[in-house]
Amino acid sequence: MITNIAVKNETKLLQLARQYDQQALVEIYDLYSPALYRYAVRLLNNPDLAEECVAESFSRLLSALRNNGGPKTNLRAYLYRVAHNWITDQYRRQIPHETVDEIDQHADPGSATSKIVDEQLEREKIHWAIQRLTPDQRQVVTLKFLEGWSNAEIAKSINKPVGAVKSLQHRALQALRQRLTEYDR
Amino acid sequence: MVNEMTYYGDDLDKDLKEKLDLLQETPARDPVKASQRRDEYLRKVRYLHYSKPMFAIAGLLNNRPWKSLFGQRPSLVPFAAAVLLIFGLVFGSVGTVYAAQDSLPSDWLYSIKLTGENLRLAFTPDTEAKISLLTSYADLRVQEAATLDAQGQPIPVELATLMDSYLIELASLTASLDESAEQVDPVAVIRTLRPQDRDQARTNPENDNQLELTQLREMAEACHRIASTDVGDVELNQLQFQNQFKHAVQAQGDAPELPFTYQEEFKHQQGITDTLTSTFTSTLTSAPEITATLTITPGQYSFGPGPCNETDNVLRYICALGYGYDFDPFFGGRPVDGDIGYGPGDSGEQSPGPQKPAETPQVGDPQQTPNSGDSGKDSNQPKSKP
């Protein structure tokens, strides 16, 4: 949840960024890139791709500012939206990722790492299920339950009313359970 | 039906929450990669900042804010906008532009002056006229730097950035001219330029203005040489490398200010088919004579042999930028103890001065020399255009 102070700071930063103020643009990067990285790595399960996602999101922000476009308000929501679109494109390209079997091979049987491997398998499973949600559902689930955003914040980010967010969230969780069941079969 | 499931807000049950919680933990961010990405972003930010006037105009034209004034008559919009723009440019801004004519980089009117110059350039259809304009702008920048110096004001590094852009623009313009024109050796051009200034700068290391002024004069003269002859792409690249290298090495002293425009413009340089070998002698005041050989072939690069340890990162940075590779100061061919030379498979000899291109294995070659580091991997892959 972001506070009013944070919103005011963000608005001020955005105003300065629109004038290509170097310090403001650097502050924006330092402020949002760590969280954006976590968001990306959760969804992509790949640190290198997550770094690329962050870099591309900020690059697109600069391009938008250069063309006198970009966010007028709510910079954070804009950055997450750009990152989300980038991640969705990655999913569409069906990037091969580490499979459960491959992870299993990494484990040392009978060692203390087996718990870690189990966790990794579970993590892989939930990733698999999240990847099979629709882009909107995936965004709502991630922002709500992993990033801790409020429904109102999510609504701003995806340009939908709060009611639609709740509905999306409900359907997303149903779909997620269904996918997890499919995975276990 | 509401069953026994524990609710954690909205309709997230305990089992699902536990699963999602597994994703809460994320792998720690690699500080080296994070820092590289940040540096990359900073270079873009600086480029954006210094190119502000042009982008502001481009943004204005793209957004067409006058559209809302003529919402009911869309067919009139382009015509009316053009008329307004021409009137605005011709009459409204004449006074301001005139007043900005004599402004210096330290004046607030200077950006208007640059914008005026850029507009004039944009509306000049003839290639030769454009070349002439660009060289006159290059001379003007030198004059401005000299005036600042005479007034005891610092010469901003942005002037060198502007000069870079003229070189790049001249390159593309001259490439379209007659191919039979005289060919010049750009390395010879840069080496023979104003030796007295270079010597003066070396004997007076405290004077940063002198270094900048020398650099600007050399670049302006390079602009003239390129404008008056037909310098091929490969030679021009070499010339660009010379300039950028010199600038970077000079700046390395107190506050490294490595070039970024070069990266922006040459990141995706195509069509280089020959191996380039250049020998650089730095004007670094803390190490007066550093000579290193830079060898570039498509897809790979190397430095050395030569006592180039002092300029390790700068050299590799320039090379990596020039050919669109990610620069990684911690990988990419850091030499092992007792060895000299960088990049995948340099020759490792230790005699200074110009050398033959090193025997460089192909990128990704498993037979890479021990000092090739990881440069055959990610750091050597050309990046996609943003």
mmCIF file with all atom_site columns, C-alpha atoms in Angstrom, chain A residues 19-20 22 25-26 29-30 33-34 37-38 41-42 48 51-52 54-55 58-59 62 66-68 122-123 125-127 130 144-146 169-170 173 177 180, chain B residues 9-13 16 19-20 22-24 26-30 33-34 37-38 40-42 44-46 48-50 52 55-56 59-60 62-63 378 386:
data_model
loop_
_atom_site.group_PDB
_atom_site.id
_atom_site.type_symbol
_atom_site.label_atom_id
_atom_site.label_alt_id
_atom_site.label_comp_id
_atom_site.label_asym_id
_atom_site.label_entity_id
_atom_site.label_seq_id
_atom_site.pdbx_PDB_ins_code
_atom_site.Cartn_x
_atom_site.Cartn_y
_atom_site.Cartn_z
_atom_site.occupancy
_atom_site.B_iso_or_equiv
_atom_site.pdbx_formal_charge
_atom_site.auth_seq_id
_atom_site.auth_comp_id
_atom_site.auth_asym_id
_atom_site.auth_atom_id
_atom_site.pdbx_PDB_model_num
ATOM 1  C CA . GLN A 1 19  ? 11.509  17.828  -17.823 1.00 0.00 ? 19  GLN A CA 1
ATOM 2  C CA . TYR A 1 20  ? 14.247  15.178  -18.227 1.00 0.00 ? 20  TYR A CA 1
ATOM 3  C CA . GLN A 1 22  ? 18.543  13.598  -14.375 1.00 0.00 ? 22  GLN A CA 1
ATOM 4  C CA . LEU A 1 25  ? 15.021  9.944   -13.324 1.00 0.00 ? 25  LEU A CA 1
ATOM 5  C CA . VAL A 1 26  ? 17.743  8.290   -11.300 1.00 0.00 ? 26  VAL A CA 1
ATOM 6  C CA . TYR A 1 29  ? 15.013  4.012   -11.029 1.00 0.00 ? 29  TYR A CA 1
ATOM 7  C CA . ASP A 1 30  ? 16.399  3.507   -7.552  1.00 0.00 ? 30  ASP A CA 1
ATOM 8  C CA . SER A 1 33  ? 13.716  -1.069  -9.892  1.00 0.00 ? 33  SER A CA 1
ATOM 9  C CA . PRO A 1 34  ? 14.193  -3.400  -6.868  1.00 0.00 ? 34  PRO A CA 1
ATOM 10 C CA . TYR A 1 37  ? 12.826  -6.889  -10.346 1.00 0.00 ? 37  TYR A CA 1
ATOM 11 C CA . ARG A 1 38  ? 11.148  -8.959  -7.622  1.00 0.00 ? 38  ARG A CA 1
ATOM 12 C CA . VAL A 1 41  ? 11.575  -12.694 -11.171 1.00 0.00 ? 41  VAL A CA 1
ATOM 13 C CA . ARG A 1 42  ? 8.498   -14.086 -9.436  1.00 0.00 ? 42  ARG A CA 1
ATOM 14 C CA . ASP A 1 48  ? 18.502  -12.771 -16.172 1.00 0.00 ? 48  ASP A CA 1
ATOM 15 C CA . GLU A 1 51  ? 16.874  -7.975  -15.216 1.00 0.00 ? 51  GLU A CA 1
ATOM 16 C CA . GLU A 1 52  ? 16.067  -7.613  -18.887 1.00 0.00 ? 52  GLU A CA 1
ATOM 17 C CA . VAL A 1 54  ? 13.426  -4.173  -15.601 1.00 0.00 ? 54  VAL A CA 1
ATOM 18 C CA . ALA A 1 55  ? 15.823  -2.615  -18.092 1.00 0.00 ? 55  ALA A CA 1
ATOM 19 C CA . PHE A 1 58  ? 12.668  1.751   -17.751 1.00 0.00 ? 58  PHE A CA 1
ATOM 20 C CA . SER A 1 59  ? 13.872  2.082   -21.305 1.00 0.00 ? 59  SER A CA 1
ATOM 21 C CA . LEU A 1 62  ? 12.415  7.033   -21.176 1.00 0.00 ? 62  LEU A CA 1
ATOM 22 C CA . ARG A 1 66  ? 11.144  11.546  -24.933 1.00 0.00 ? 66  ARG A CA 1
ATOM 23 C CA . ASN A 1 67  ? 8.038   11.502  -27.126 1.00 0.00 ? 67  ASN A CA 1
ATOM 24 C CA . ASN A 1 68  ? 6.179   13.633  -24.626 1.00 0.00 ? 68  ASN A CA 1
ATOM 25 C CA . GLU A 1 122 ? 6.088   -26.746 -5.319  1.00 0.00 ? 122 GLU A CA 1
ATOM 26 C CA . ARG A 1 123 ? 7.359   -23.400 -6.534  1.00 0.00 ? 123 ARG A CA 1
ATOM 27 C CA . LYS A 1 125 ? 4.114   -26.083 -9.795  1.00 0.00 ? 125 LYS A CA 1
ATOM 28 C CA . ILE A 1 126 ? 2.620   -22.748 -8.762  1.00 0.00 ? 126 ILE A CA 1
ATOM 29 C CA . HIS A 1 127 ? 4.626   -21.047 -11.491 1.00 0.00 ? 127 HIS A CA 1
ATOM 30 C CA . ILE A 1 130 ? 0.202   -18.967 -12.827 1.00 0.00 ? 130 ILE A CA 1
ATOM 31 C CA . LYS A 1 144 ? -2.728  -8.631  -4.952  1.00 0.00 ? 144 LYS A CA 1
ATOM 32 C CA . PHE A 1 145 ? -1.204  -11.653 -3.263  1.00 0.00 ? 145 PHE A CA 1
ATOM 33 C CA . LEU A 1 146 ? 2.504   -11.296 -3.980  1.00 0.00 ? 146 LEU A CA 1
ATOM 34 C CA . GLN A 1 169 ? -9.456  -12.036 -8.755  1.00 0.00 ? 169 GLN A CA 1
ATOM 35 C CA . HIS A 1 170 ? -12.253 -14.482 -7.988  1.00 0.00 ? 170 HIS A CA 1
ATOM 36 C CA . LEU A 1 173 ? -8.143  -18.023 -7.958  1.00 0.00 ? 173 LEU A CA 1
ATOM 37 C CA . ARG A 1 177 ? -6.907  -24.108 -8.160  1.00 0.00 ? 177 ARG A CA 1
ATOM 38 C CA . LEU A 1 180 ? -2.977  -26.986 -9.735  1.00 0.00 ? 180 LEU A CA 1
ATOM 39 C CA . GLY B 2 9   ? -9.074  -12.028 2.598   1.00 0.00 ? 9   GLY B CA 1
ATOM 40 C CA . ASP B 2 10  ? -11.141 -12.206 -0.544  1.00 0.00 ? 10  ASP B CA 1
ATOM 41 C CA . ASP B 2 11  ? -11.278 -15.888 -1.517  1.00 0.00 ? 11  ASP B CA 1
ATOM 42 C CA . LEU B 2 12  ? -7.745  -17.056 -0.941  1.00 0.00 ? 12  LEU B CA 1
ATOM 43 C CA . ASP B 2 13  ? -7.706  -20.295 1.059   1.00 0.00 ? 13  ASP B CA 1
ATOM 44 C CA . LEU B 2 16  ? -3.347  -21.687 -1.983  1.00 0.00 ? 16  LEU B CA 1
ATOM 45 C CA . LYS B 2 19  ? 1.678   -22.118 -2.326  1.00 0.00 ? 19  LYS B CA 1
ATOM 46 C CA . LEU B 2 20  ? 1.711   -18.478 -3.321  1.00 0.00 ? 20  LEU B CA 1
ATOM 47 C CA . LEU B 2 22  ? 6.557   -19.849 -1.869  1.00 0.00 ? 22  LEU B CA 1
ATOM 48 C CA . LEU B 2 23  ? 6.905   -17.179 -4.504  1.00 0.00 ? 23  LEU B CA 1
ATOM 49 C CA . GLN B 2 24  ? 7.379   -14.437 -1.934  1.00 0.00 ? 24  GLN B CA 1
ATOM 50 C CA . THR B 2 26  ? 12.966  -14.182 -4.600  1.00 0.00 ? 26  THR B CA 1
ATOM 51 C CA . PRO B 2 27  ? 16.590  -14.913 -5.443  1.00 0.00 ? 27  PRO B CA 1
ATOM 52 C CA . ALA B 2 28  ? 18.947  -12.128 -4.416  1.00 0.00 ? 28  ALA B CA 1
ATOM 53 C CA . ARG B 2 29  ? 19.688  -9.724  -7.234  1.00 0.00 ? 29  ARG B CA 1
ATOM 54 C CA . ASP B 2 30  ? 23.141  -10.076 -8.719  1.00 0.00 ? 30  ASP B CA 1
ATOM 55 C CA . LYS B 2 33  ? 24.341  -7.209  -13.234 1.00 0.00 ? 33  LYS B CA 1
ATOM 56 C CA . ALA B 2 34  ? 22.079  -4.794  -11.387 1.00 0.00 ? 34  ALA B CA 1
ATOM 57 C CA . ARG B 2 37  ? 21.780  -2.247  -15.906 1.00 0.00 ? 37  ARG B CA 1
ATOM 58 C CA . ARG B 2 38  ? 21.707  0.878   -13.785 1.00 0.00 ? 38  ARG B CA 1
ATOM 59 C CA . GLU B 2 40  ? 23.068  1.558   -18.901 1.00 0.00 ? 40  GLU B CA 1
ATOM 60 C CA . TYR B 2 41  ? 19.978  3.413   -17.737 1.00 0.00 ? 41  TYR B CA 1
ATOM 61 C CA . LEU B 2 42  ? 22.074  6.359   -16.534 1.00 0.00 ? 42  LEU B CA 1
ATOM 62 C CA . LYS B 2 44  ? 20.263  6.807   -21.547 1.00 0.00 ? 44  LYS B CA 1
ATOM 63 C CA . VAL B 2 45  ? 19.128  9.381   -19.003 1.00 0.00 ? 45  VAL B CA 1
ATOM 64 C CA . ARG B 2 46  ? 22.115  11.593  -19.743 1.00 0.00 ? 46  ARG B CA 1
ATOM 65 C CA . LEU B 2 48  ? 17.908  12.254  -22.946 1.00 0.00 ? 48  LEU B CA 1
ATOM 66 C CA . HIS B 2 49  ? 18.902  15.187  -20.750 1.00 0.00 ? 49  HIS B CA 1
ATOM 67 C CA . TYR B 2 50  ? 21.436  16.614  -23.169 1.00 0.00 ? 50  TYR B CA 1
ATOM 68 C CA . LYS B 2 52  ? 16.316  17.897  -24.466 1.00 0.00 ? 52  LYS B CA 1
ATOM 69 C CA . PHE B 2 55  ? 13.152  15.868  -28.101 1.00 0.00 ? 55  PHE B CA 1
ATOM 70 C CA . ALA B 2 56  ? 10.936  18.657  -26.850 1.00 0.00 ? 56  ALA B CA 1
ATOM 71 C CA . GLY B 2 59  ? 7.314   15.543  -28.715 1.00 0.00 ? 59  GLY B CA 1
ATOM 72 C CA . LEU B 2 60  ? 5.383   18.665  -29.589 1.00 0.00 ? 60  LEU B CA 1
ATOM 73 C CA . ASN B 2 62  ? 4.107   14.028  -32.237 1.00 0.00 ? 62  ASN B CA 1
ATOM 74 C CA . ASN B 2 63  ? 1.458   15.022  -29.751 1.00 0.00 ? 63  ASN B CA 1
ATOM 75 C CA . ASP B 2 378 ? 26.634  -12.786 -22.842 1.00 0.00 ? 378 ASP B CA 1
ATOM 76 C CA . PRO B 2 386 ? 15.669  -0.593  -27.746 1.00 0.00 ? 386 PRO B CA 1
#
